[in-house]
Coordinates of C-alpha atoms and ligand atoms in Angstrom, one line a residue:
X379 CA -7.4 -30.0 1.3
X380 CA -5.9 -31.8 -1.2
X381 CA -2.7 -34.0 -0.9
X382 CA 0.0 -31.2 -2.0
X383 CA 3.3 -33.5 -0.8
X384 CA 3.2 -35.7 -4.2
X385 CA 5.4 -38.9 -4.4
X386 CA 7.3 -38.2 -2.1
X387 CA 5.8 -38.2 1.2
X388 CA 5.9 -35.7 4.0
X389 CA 4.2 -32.4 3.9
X390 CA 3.5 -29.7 0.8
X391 CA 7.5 -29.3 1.0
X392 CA 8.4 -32.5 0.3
X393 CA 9.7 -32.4 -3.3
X394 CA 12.0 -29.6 -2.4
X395 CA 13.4 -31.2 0.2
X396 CA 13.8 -34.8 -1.6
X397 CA 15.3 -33.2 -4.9
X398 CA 16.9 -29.8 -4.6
X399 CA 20.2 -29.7 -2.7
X400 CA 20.6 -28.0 0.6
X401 CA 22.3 -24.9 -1.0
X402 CA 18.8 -23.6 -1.5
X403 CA 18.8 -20.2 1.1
X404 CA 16.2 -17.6 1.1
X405 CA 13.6 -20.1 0.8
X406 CA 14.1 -21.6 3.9
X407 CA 12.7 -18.9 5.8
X408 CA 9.9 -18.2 3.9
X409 CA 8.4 -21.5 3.6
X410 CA 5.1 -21.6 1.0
X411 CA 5.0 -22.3 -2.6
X412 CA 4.4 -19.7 -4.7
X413 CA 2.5 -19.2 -8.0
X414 CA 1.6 -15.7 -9.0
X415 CA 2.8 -12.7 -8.2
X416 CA 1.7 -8.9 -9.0
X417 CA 3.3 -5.5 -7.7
X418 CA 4.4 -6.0 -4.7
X419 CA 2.3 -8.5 -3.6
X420 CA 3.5 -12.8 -3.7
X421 CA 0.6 -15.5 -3.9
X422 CA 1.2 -18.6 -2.5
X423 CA -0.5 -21.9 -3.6
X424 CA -2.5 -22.0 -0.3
X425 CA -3.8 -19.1 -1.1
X426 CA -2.1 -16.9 0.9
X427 CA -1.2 -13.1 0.2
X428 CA 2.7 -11.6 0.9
X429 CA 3.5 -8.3 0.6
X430 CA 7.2 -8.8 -1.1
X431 CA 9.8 -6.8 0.5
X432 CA 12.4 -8.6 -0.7
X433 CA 12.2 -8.2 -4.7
X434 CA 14.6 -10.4 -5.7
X435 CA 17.1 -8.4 -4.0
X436 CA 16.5 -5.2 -5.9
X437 CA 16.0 -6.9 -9.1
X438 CA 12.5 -6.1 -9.1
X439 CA 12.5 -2.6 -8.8
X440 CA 9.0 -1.8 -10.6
X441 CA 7.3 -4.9 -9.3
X442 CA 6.4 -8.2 -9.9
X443 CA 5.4 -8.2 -13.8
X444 CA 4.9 -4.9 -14.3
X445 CA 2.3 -4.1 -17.1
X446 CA 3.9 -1.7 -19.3
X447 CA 6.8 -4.1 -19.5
X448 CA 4.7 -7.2 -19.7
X449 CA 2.8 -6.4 -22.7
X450 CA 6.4 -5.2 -24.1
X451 CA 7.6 -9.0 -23.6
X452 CA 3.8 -10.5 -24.7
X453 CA 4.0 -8.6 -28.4
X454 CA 7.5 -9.3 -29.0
X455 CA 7.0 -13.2 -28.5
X456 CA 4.1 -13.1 -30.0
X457 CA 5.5 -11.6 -33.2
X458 CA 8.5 -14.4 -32.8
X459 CA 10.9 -11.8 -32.0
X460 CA 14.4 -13.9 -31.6
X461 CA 14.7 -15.1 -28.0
X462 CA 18.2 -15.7 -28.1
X463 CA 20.8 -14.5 -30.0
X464 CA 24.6 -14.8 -28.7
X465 CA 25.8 -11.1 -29.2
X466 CA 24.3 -10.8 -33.1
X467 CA 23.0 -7.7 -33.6
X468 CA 19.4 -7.5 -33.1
X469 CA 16.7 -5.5 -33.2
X470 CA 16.2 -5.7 -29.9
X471 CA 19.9 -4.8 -28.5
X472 CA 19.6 -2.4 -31.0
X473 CA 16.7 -0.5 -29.4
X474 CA 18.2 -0.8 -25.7
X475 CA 21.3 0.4 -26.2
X476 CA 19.5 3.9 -28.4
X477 CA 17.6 4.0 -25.1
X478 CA 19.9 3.8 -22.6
X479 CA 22.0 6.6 -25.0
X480 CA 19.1 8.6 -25.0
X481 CA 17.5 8.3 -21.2
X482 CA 20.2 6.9 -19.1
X483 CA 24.0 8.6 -20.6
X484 CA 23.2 12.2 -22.8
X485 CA 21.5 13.6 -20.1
X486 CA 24.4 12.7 -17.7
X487 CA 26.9 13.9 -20.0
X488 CA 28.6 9.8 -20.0
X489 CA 30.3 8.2 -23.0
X490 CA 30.5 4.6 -22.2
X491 CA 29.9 1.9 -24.2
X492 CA 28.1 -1.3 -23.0
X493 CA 29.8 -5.0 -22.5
X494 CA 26.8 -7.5 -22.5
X495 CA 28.5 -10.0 -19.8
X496 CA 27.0 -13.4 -19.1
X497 CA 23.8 -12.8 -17.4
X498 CA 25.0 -12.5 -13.8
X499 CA 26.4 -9.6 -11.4
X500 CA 29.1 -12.0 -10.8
X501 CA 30.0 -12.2 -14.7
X502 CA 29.9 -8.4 -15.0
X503 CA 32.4 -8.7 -11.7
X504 CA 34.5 -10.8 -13.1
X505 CA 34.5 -9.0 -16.8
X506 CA 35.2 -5.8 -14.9
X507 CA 37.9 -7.3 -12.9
X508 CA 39.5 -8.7 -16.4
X509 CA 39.3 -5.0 -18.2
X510 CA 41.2 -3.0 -15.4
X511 CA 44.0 -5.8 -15.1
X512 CA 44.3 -5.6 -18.8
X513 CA 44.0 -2.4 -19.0
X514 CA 46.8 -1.4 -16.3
X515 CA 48.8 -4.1 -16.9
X516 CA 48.3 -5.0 -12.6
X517 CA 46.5 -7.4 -11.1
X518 CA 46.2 -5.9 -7.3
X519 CA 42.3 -5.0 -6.5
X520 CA 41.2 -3.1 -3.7
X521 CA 38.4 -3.8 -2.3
X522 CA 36.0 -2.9 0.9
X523 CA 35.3 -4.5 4.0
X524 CA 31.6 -6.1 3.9
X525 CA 31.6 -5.6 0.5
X526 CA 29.8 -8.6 -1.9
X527 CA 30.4 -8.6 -5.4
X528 CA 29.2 -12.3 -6.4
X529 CA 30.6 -15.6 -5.7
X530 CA 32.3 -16.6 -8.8
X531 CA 35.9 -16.8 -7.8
X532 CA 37.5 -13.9 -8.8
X533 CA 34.0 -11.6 -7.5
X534 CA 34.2 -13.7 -4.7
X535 CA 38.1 -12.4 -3.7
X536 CA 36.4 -9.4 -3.8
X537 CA 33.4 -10.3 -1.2
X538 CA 33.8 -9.9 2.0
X539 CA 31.4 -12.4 3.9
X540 CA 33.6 -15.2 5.3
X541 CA 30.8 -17.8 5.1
X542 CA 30.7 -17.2 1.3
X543 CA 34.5 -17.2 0.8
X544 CA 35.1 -20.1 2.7
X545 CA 32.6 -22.3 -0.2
X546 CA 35.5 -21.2 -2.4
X547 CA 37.9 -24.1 -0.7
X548 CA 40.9 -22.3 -2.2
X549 CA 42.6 -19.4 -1.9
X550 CA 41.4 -16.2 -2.6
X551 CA 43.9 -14.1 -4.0
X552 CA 44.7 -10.6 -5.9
X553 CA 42.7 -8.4 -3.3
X554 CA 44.1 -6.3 -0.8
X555 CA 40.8 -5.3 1.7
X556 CA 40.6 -2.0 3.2
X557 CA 38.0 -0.6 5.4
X558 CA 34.9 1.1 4.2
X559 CA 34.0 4.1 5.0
X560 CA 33.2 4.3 8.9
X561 CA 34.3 1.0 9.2
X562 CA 36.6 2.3 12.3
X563 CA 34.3 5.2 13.4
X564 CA 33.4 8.3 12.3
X565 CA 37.4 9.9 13.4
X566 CA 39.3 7.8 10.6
X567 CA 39.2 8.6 7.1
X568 CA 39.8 4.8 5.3
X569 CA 40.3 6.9 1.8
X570 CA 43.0 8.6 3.2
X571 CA 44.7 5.8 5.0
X572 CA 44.5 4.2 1.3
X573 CA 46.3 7.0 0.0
X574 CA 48.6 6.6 2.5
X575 CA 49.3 3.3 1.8
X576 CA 49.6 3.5 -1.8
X577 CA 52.0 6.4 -1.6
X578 CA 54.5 4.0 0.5
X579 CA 56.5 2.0 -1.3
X580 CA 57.1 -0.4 1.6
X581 CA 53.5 -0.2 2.5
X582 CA 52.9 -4.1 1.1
X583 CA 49.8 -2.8 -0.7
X584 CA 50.9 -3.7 -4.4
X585 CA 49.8 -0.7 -6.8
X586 CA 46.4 -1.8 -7.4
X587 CA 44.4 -2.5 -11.3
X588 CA 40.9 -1.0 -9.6
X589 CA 39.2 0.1 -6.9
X590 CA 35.8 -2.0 -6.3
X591 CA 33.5 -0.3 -4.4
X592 CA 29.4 -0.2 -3.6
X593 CA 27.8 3.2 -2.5
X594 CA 25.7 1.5 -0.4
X595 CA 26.6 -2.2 0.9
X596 CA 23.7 -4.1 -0.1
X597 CA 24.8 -7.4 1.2
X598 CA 27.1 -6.3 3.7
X599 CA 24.3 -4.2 5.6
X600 CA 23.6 -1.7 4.4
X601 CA 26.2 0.3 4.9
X602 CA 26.4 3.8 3.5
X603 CA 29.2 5.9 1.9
X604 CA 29.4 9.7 2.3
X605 CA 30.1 11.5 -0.9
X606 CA 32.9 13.2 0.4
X607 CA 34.0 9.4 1.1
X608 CA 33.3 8.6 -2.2
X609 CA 35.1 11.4 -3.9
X610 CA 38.4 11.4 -1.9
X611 CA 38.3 7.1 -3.1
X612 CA 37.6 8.2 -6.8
X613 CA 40.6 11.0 -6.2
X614 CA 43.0 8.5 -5.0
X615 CA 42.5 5.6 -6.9
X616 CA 43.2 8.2 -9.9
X617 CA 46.4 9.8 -8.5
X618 CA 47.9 6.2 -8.0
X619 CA 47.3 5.0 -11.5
X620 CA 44.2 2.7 -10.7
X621 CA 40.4 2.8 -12.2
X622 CA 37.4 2.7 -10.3
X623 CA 34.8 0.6 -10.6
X624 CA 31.8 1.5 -9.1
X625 CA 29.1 -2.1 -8.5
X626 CA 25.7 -0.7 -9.1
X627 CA 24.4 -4.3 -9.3
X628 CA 22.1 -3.2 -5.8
X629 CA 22.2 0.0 -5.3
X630 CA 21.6 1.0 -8.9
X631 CA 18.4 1.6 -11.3
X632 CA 16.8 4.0 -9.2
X633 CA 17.1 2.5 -5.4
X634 CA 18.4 5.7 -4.0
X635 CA 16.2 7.7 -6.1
X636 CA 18.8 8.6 -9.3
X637 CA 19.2 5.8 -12.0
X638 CA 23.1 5.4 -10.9
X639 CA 23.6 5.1 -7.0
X640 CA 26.6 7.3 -7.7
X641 CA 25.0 10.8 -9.0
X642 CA 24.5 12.2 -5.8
X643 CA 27.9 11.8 -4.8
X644 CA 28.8 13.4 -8.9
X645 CA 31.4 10.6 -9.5
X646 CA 32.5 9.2 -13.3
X647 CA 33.2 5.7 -13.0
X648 CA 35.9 4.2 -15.5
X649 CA 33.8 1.2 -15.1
X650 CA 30.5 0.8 -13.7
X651 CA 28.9 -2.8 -13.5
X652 CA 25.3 -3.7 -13.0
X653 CA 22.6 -6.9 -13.0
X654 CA 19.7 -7.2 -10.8
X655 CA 17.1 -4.4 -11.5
X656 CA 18.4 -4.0 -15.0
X657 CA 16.3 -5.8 -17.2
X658 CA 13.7 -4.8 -14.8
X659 CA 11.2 -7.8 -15.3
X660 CA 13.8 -9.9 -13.5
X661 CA 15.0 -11.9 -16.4
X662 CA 18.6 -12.6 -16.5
X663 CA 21.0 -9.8 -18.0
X664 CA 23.8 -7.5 -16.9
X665 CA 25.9 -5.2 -18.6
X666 CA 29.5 -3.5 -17.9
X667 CA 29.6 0.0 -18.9
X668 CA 33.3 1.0 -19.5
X669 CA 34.6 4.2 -20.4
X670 CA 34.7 4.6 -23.8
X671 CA 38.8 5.2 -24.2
X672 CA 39.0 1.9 -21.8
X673 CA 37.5 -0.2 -23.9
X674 CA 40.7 -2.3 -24.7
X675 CA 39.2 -5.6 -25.1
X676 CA 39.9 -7.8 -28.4
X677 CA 36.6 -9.8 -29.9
X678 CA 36.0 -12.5 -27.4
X679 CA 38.2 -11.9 -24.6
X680 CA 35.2 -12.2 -22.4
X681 CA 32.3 -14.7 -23.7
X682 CA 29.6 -16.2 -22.5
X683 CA 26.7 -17.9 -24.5
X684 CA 23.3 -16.1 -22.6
X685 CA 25.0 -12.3 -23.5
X686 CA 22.2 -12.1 -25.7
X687 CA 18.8 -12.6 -23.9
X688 CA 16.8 -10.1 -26.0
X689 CA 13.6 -11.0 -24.1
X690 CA 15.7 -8.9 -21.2
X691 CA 16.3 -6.3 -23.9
X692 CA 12.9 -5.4 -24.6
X693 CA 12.0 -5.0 -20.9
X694 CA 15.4 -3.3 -20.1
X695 CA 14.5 -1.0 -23.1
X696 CA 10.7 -0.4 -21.7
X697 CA 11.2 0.2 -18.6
X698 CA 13.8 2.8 -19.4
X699 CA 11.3 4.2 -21.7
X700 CA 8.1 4.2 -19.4
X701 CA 10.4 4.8 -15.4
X702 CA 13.5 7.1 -16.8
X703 CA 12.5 9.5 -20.0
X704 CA 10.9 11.7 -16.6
X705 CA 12.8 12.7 -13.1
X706 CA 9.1 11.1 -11.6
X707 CA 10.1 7.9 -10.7
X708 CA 13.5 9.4 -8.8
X709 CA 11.2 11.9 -7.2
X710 CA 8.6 9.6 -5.9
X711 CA 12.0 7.1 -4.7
X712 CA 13.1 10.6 -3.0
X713 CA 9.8 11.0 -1.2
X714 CA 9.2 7.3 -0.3
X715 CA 12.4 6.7 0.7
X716 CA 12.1 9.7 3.0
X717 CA 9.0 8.5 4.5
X718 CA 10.5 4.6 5.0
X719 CA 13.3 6.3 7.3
X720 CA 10.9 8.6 9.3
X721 CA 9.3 5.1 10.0
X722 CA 12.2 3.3 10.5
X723 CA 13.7 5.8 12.5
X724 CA 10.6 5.9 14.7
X725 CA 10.9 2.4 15.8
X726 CA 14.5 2.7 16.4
X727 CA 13.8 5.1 19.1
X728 CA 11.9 2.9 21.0
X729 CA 14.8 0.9 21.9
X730 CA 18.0 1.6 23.0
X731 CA 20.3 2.3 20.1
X732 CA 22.9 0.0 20.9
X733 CA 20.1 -2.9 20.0
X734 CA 18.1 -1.4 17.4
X735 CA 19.2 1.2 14.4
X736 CA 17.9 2.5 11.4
X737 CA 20.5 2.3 8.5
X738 CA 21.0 2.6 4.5
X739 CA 19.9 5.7 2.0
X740 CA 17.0 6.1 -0.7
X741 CA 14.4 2.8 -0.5
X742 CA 17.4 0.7 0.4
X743 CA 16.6 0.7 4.3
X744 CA 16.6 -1.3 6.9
X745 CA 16.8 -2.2 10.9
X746 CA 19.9 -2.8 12.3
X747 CA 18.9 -5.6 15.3
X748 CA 22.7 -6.2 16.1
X749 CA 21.8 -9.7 16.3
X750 CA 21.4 -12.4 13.8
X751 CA 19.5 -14.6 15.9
X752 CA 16.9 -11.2 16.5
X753 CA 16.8 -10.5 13.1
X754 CA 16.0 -14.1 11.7
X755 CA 13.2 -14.4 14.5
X756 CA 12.2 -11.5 13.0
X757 CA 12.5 -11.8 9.3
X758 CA 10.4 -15.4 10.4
X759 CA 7.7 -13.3 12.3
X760 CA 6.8 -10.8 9.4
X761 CA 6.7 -14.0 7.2
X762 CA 4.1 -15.4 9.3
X763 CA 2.6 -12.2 9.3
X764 CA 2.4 -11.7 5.3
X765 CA 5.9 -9.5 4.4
X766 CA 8.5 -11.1 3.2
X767 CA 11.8 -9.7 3.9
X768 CA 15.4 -11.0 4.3
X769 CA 18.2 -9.7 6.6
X770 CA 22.1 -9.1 5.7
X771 CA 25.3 -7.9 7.0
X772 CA 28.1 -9.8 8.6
X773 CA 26.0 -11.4 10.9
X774 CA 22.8 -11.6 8.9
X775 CA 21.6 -8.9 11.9
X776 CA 20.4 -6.3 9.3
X777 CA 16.6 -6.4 8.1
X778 CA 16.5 -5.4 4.8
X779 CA 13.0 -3.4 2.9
X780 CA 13.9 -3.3 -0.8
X781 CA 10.2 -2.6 -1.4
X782 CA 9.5 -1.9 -5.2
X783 CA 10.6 1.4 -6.3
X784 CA 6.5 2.0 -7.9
X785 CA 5.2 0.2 -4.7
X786 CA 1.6 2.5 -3.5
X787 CA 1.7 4.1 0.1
X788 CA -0.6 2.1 1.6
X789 CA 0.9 -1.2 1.0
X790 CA 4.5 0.3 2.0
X791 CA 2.6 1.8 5.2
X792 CA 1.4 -1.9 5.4
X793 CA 4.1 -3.3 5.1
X794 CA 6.1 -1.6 7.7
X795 CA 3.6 -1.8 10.0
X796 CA 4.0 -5.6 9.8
X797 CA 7.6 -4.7 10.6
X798 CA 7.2 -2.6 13.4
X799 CA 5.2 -5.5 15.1
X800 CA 7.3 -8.1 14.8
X801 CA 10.3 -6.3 15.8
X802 CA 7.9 -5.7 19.1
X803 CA 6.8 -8.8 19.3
X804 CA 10.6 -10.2 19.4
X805 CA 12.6 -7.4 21.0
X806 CA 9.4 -6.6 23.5
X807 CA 9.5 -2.8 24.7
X808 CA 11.7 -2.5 27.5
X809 CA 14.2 -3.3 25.0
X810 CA 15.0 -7.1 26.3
X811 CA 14.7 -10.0 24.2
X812 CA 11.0 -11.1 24.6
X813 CA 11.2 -14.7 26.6
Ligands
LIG558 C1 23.8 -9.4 -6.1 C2 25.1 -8.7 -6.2 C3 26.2 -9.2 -7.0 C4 26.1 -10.5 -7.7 O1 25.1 -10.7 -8.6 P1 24.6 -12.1 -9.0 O2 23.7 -11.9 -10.1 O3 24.0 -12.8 -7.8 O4 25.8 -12.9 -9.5 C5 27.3 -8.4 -7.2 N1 27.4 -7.2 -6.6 C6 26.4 -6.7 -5.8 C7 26.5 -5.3 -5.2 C8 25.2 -7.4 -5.6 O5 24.2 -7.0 -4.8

C-alpha cells in the first residue's frame, strides 16, 4: 500500500491530527477517510464499504447524493445559475418557496411565511429566539430538559447538555428549564406543573417570550413527547401570553413519517424552525417559518451573509417536488419505522430492561444501553463491523439509527443486524458486561 500519512508522519490520520484542532467529534470514532458516498452506503479511501446510519444527523434524509436532486444541482451549475445571492430575489428562492406553498403549507392548511436564517439550526434558534422577545416584549424562554437547540449562545441557553454549556465560559441566561415530558415518570404531568407555575405570581418563573420545545429529543436521547403532552404545552404557553416554537431541525422533513414532526400530535406552531434535512442534499440552509401575523421584523433585524445559498434552493425545491407532492414517502417512513422498532424491540428483550431499551418514534430510533461507556464500545464495534452510527443523550448512552428515510429493506435489515451483534458482542447474553 501506498504511504497515505503525507508530510506529516504517523499513520493515514496524520494530517488530521497535526492540523485540525481537537474539537473535531464524530470523527473520532469512526476513524477512515472517506471519499464517496451513495445512498446509504460511505466509501472509505481504503476501500472499505459503511452502511451510514448516521446521516449527518438527519440532514441526509434521502441519502447520500440522491439522483433526482443531483442532476437538479448538476443543470443549474451548469447553466451558471447564481450560487450565491445574499437574500436578492432569485429564481431559485423563487421556485422553493411556490413549492413549499404548494407541497408543504396548502395542503396543511398553514400561512407562514419563510425567514432564510444564516445557514445553521443554531441561526434559525437564535432568529426564533429574537422574533418571540420582540414580539412579546419578554425575554423569559422556556425550555426542556435534554433539550439541544445549537450552541450559539443564546441556542445554547436553551440546550440542555452540560458538557456543551460549559464551552460557553459565561453565563447562560434568559431560560427557565422545565422538565420534559416523563422526565419524572409517567405520574407527573410537567405541562401542567408549567401551568402551575406560570399562573403563580410568586412562582419565580418570569412570564416567558416562547416555549422551545422538540417532539422528539434528537440530541438528548431520543426522548419522545405524547401528543396529549404536546397539546396541553401548546394550550398553556397560549393561555399565559407566550408563543411556541416548535424545533423541527431533527425530527422534521419526514423522520417520523409526516413532513413536520408535529402533525401527528395536530399542533400550529407560531414559529417553527428547521436546518438539517431541509435542503436535503446536505448543503447548508435553514429557514424560520413564522406565523404570518408574527412576522414583526423590520428589514435586517436578523442578517447573515450565506441566507442565500440557492444551490440549497434547488435541492430543497426538488426534493419537495420528487419526496412530498405524494403521502409515499410518509407511508414507506410509517412502515419502515415500524419494522426498525419490532427489531429494536426484539433485542431489547433479550436483556433485562433496566440495561437495554428500545426508544424514539418514526425512523428516529434507537437503543437505550444506560451506559455511555456500553454504548461507545458499541457505536466502535458496529464501526468495525461496517455501520456507522453515533450515540446521544445525557450520557452519550443512547444509540442512535437515523437511517435514510428512502434507505432499501435489505440494507436497513443489514444494518441492524450489524447492530444486534455488536450490542451481543458487548453486553454478552446473560445480560453482564462481556469481560
Ligand atoms: C442539530 C440541531 C440544532 C442545531 O443545528 P446546527 O446546524 O448544528 O446549528 C438545533 N436543534 C436541533 C433539534 C438539532 O438537532
Amino acid at each position: 500500500m501506498t504511504d497515505r500519512s503525507g508530510p506529516y508522519g504517523g499513520d493515514e490520520f496524520a494530517t488530521f491530527h497535526h492540523l485540525e484542532s481537537e474539537v473535531r467529534s464524530y470523527a473520532r470514532r469512526a476513524p477512515a477517510v472517506f471519499t464517496t458516498a451513495r445512498g446509504a452506503q460511505l466509501f472509505a479511501r481504503d476501500g472499505t464499504v459503511y452502511l451510514d446510519f448516521l446521516m449527518g444527523c438527519s440532514s441526509l434524509n434521502y441519502g447520500h447524493n440522491p439522483p433526482e436532486l443531483k442532476s437538479a444541482l448538476a443543470e443549474y451549475i451548469a447553466r451558471d445559475g447564481i450560487t450565491h445571492s445574499l437574500d436578492l430575489y432569485s429564481e431559485a428562492k423563487e421556485s422553493f418557496l411556490r413549492e413549499l406553498d404548494e407541497t408543504i403549507f396548502r395542503p396543511r392548511q398553514l400561512d407562514y411565511v419563510v425567514q432564510f436564517s444564516g445557514p445553521t439550526g443554531a441561526n434559525a434558534v437564535e432568529a426564533a429566539l429574537k422574533l418571540a422577545r420582540k414580539i412579546t416584549g419578554r425575554s423569559n424562554i422556556i425550555a426542556f430538559t435534554n433539550g439541544f437547540h445549537g450552541v450559539s449562545l443564546g441556542a445554547l441557553s436553551c440546550t440542555g447538555n452540560r458538557y456543551h454549556r460549559a464551552a460557553a465560559g459565561q453565563l447562560l441566561g434568559g431560560v427557565t428549564r422545565l422538565p420534559y415530558d416523563g422526565y419524572l415518570g409517567s405520574s407527573v404531568d410537567t405541562a401542567d406543573y408549567l401551568d402551575h407555575l406560570l399562573s403563580d405570581p410568586s412562582s419565580g418563573v418570569d412570564a416567558p417570550a416562547a416555549v422551545i420545545v422538540e417532539t422528539v429529543q434528537g440530541e438528548g436521547g431520543l426522548n419522545v413527547a405524547g401528543p396529549e403532552w404536546l397539546q396541553k404545552l401548546a394550550a398553556v404557553a397560549r393561555r399565559h401570553g407566550a408563543l411556541l416554537i416548535v424545533d423541527e431541525i431533527q425530527a422534521g422533513v419526514g423522520r417520523t413519517d409526516a413532513f413536520f414532526s408535529f402533525e401527528a400530535s395536530g399542533l400550529r406552531p407560531d414559529i417553527v424552525t428547521m436546518a438539517k434535512s431541509i435542503s436535503g442534499y446536505g448543503l447548508p440552509m435553514a429557514v424560520v417559518l413564522i406565523d404570518r401575523l408574527l412576522d414583526v421584523w423590520q428589514p435586517g433585524e436578523h442578517t447573515g451573509t450565506f441566507r442565500g445559498n440557492c444551490h440549497a434552493f434547488v435541492t430543497a425545491r426538488a426534493a419537495l417536488e420528487h419526496f412530498w407532492r405524494t403521502d409515499s414517502l410518509a407511508a414507506s417512513v410509517r412502515e419502515k419505522g415500524n419494522l426498525v422498532k419490532s427489531r429494536l424491540d426484539r433485542i431489547a428483550q433479550k436483556y433485562d430492561p433496566d440495561r437495554v431499551s428500545a426508544k424514539g418514534r418514526g425512523m428516529m430510533r434507537g437503543i437505550d444501553l444506560k451506559s455511555g461507556e456500553v454504548a461507545g464500545q458499541v457505536v466502535s464495534t458496529a464501526f468495525q463491523n461496517g455501520l456507522i452510527l453515533e450515540a446521544a443523550g445525557p450520557k452519550d448512552e443512547v444509540v442512535k439509527c437515523l437511517p435514510p428515510l428512502v434507505i432499501a429493506e435489505d440494507q436497513l435489515s443489514q444494518g441492524l443486524d450489524i447492530l444486534e451483534d455488536a450490542i451481543d458482542s458487548v453486553i454478552g447474553s446473560t445480560g453482564h458486561m462481556a469481560a
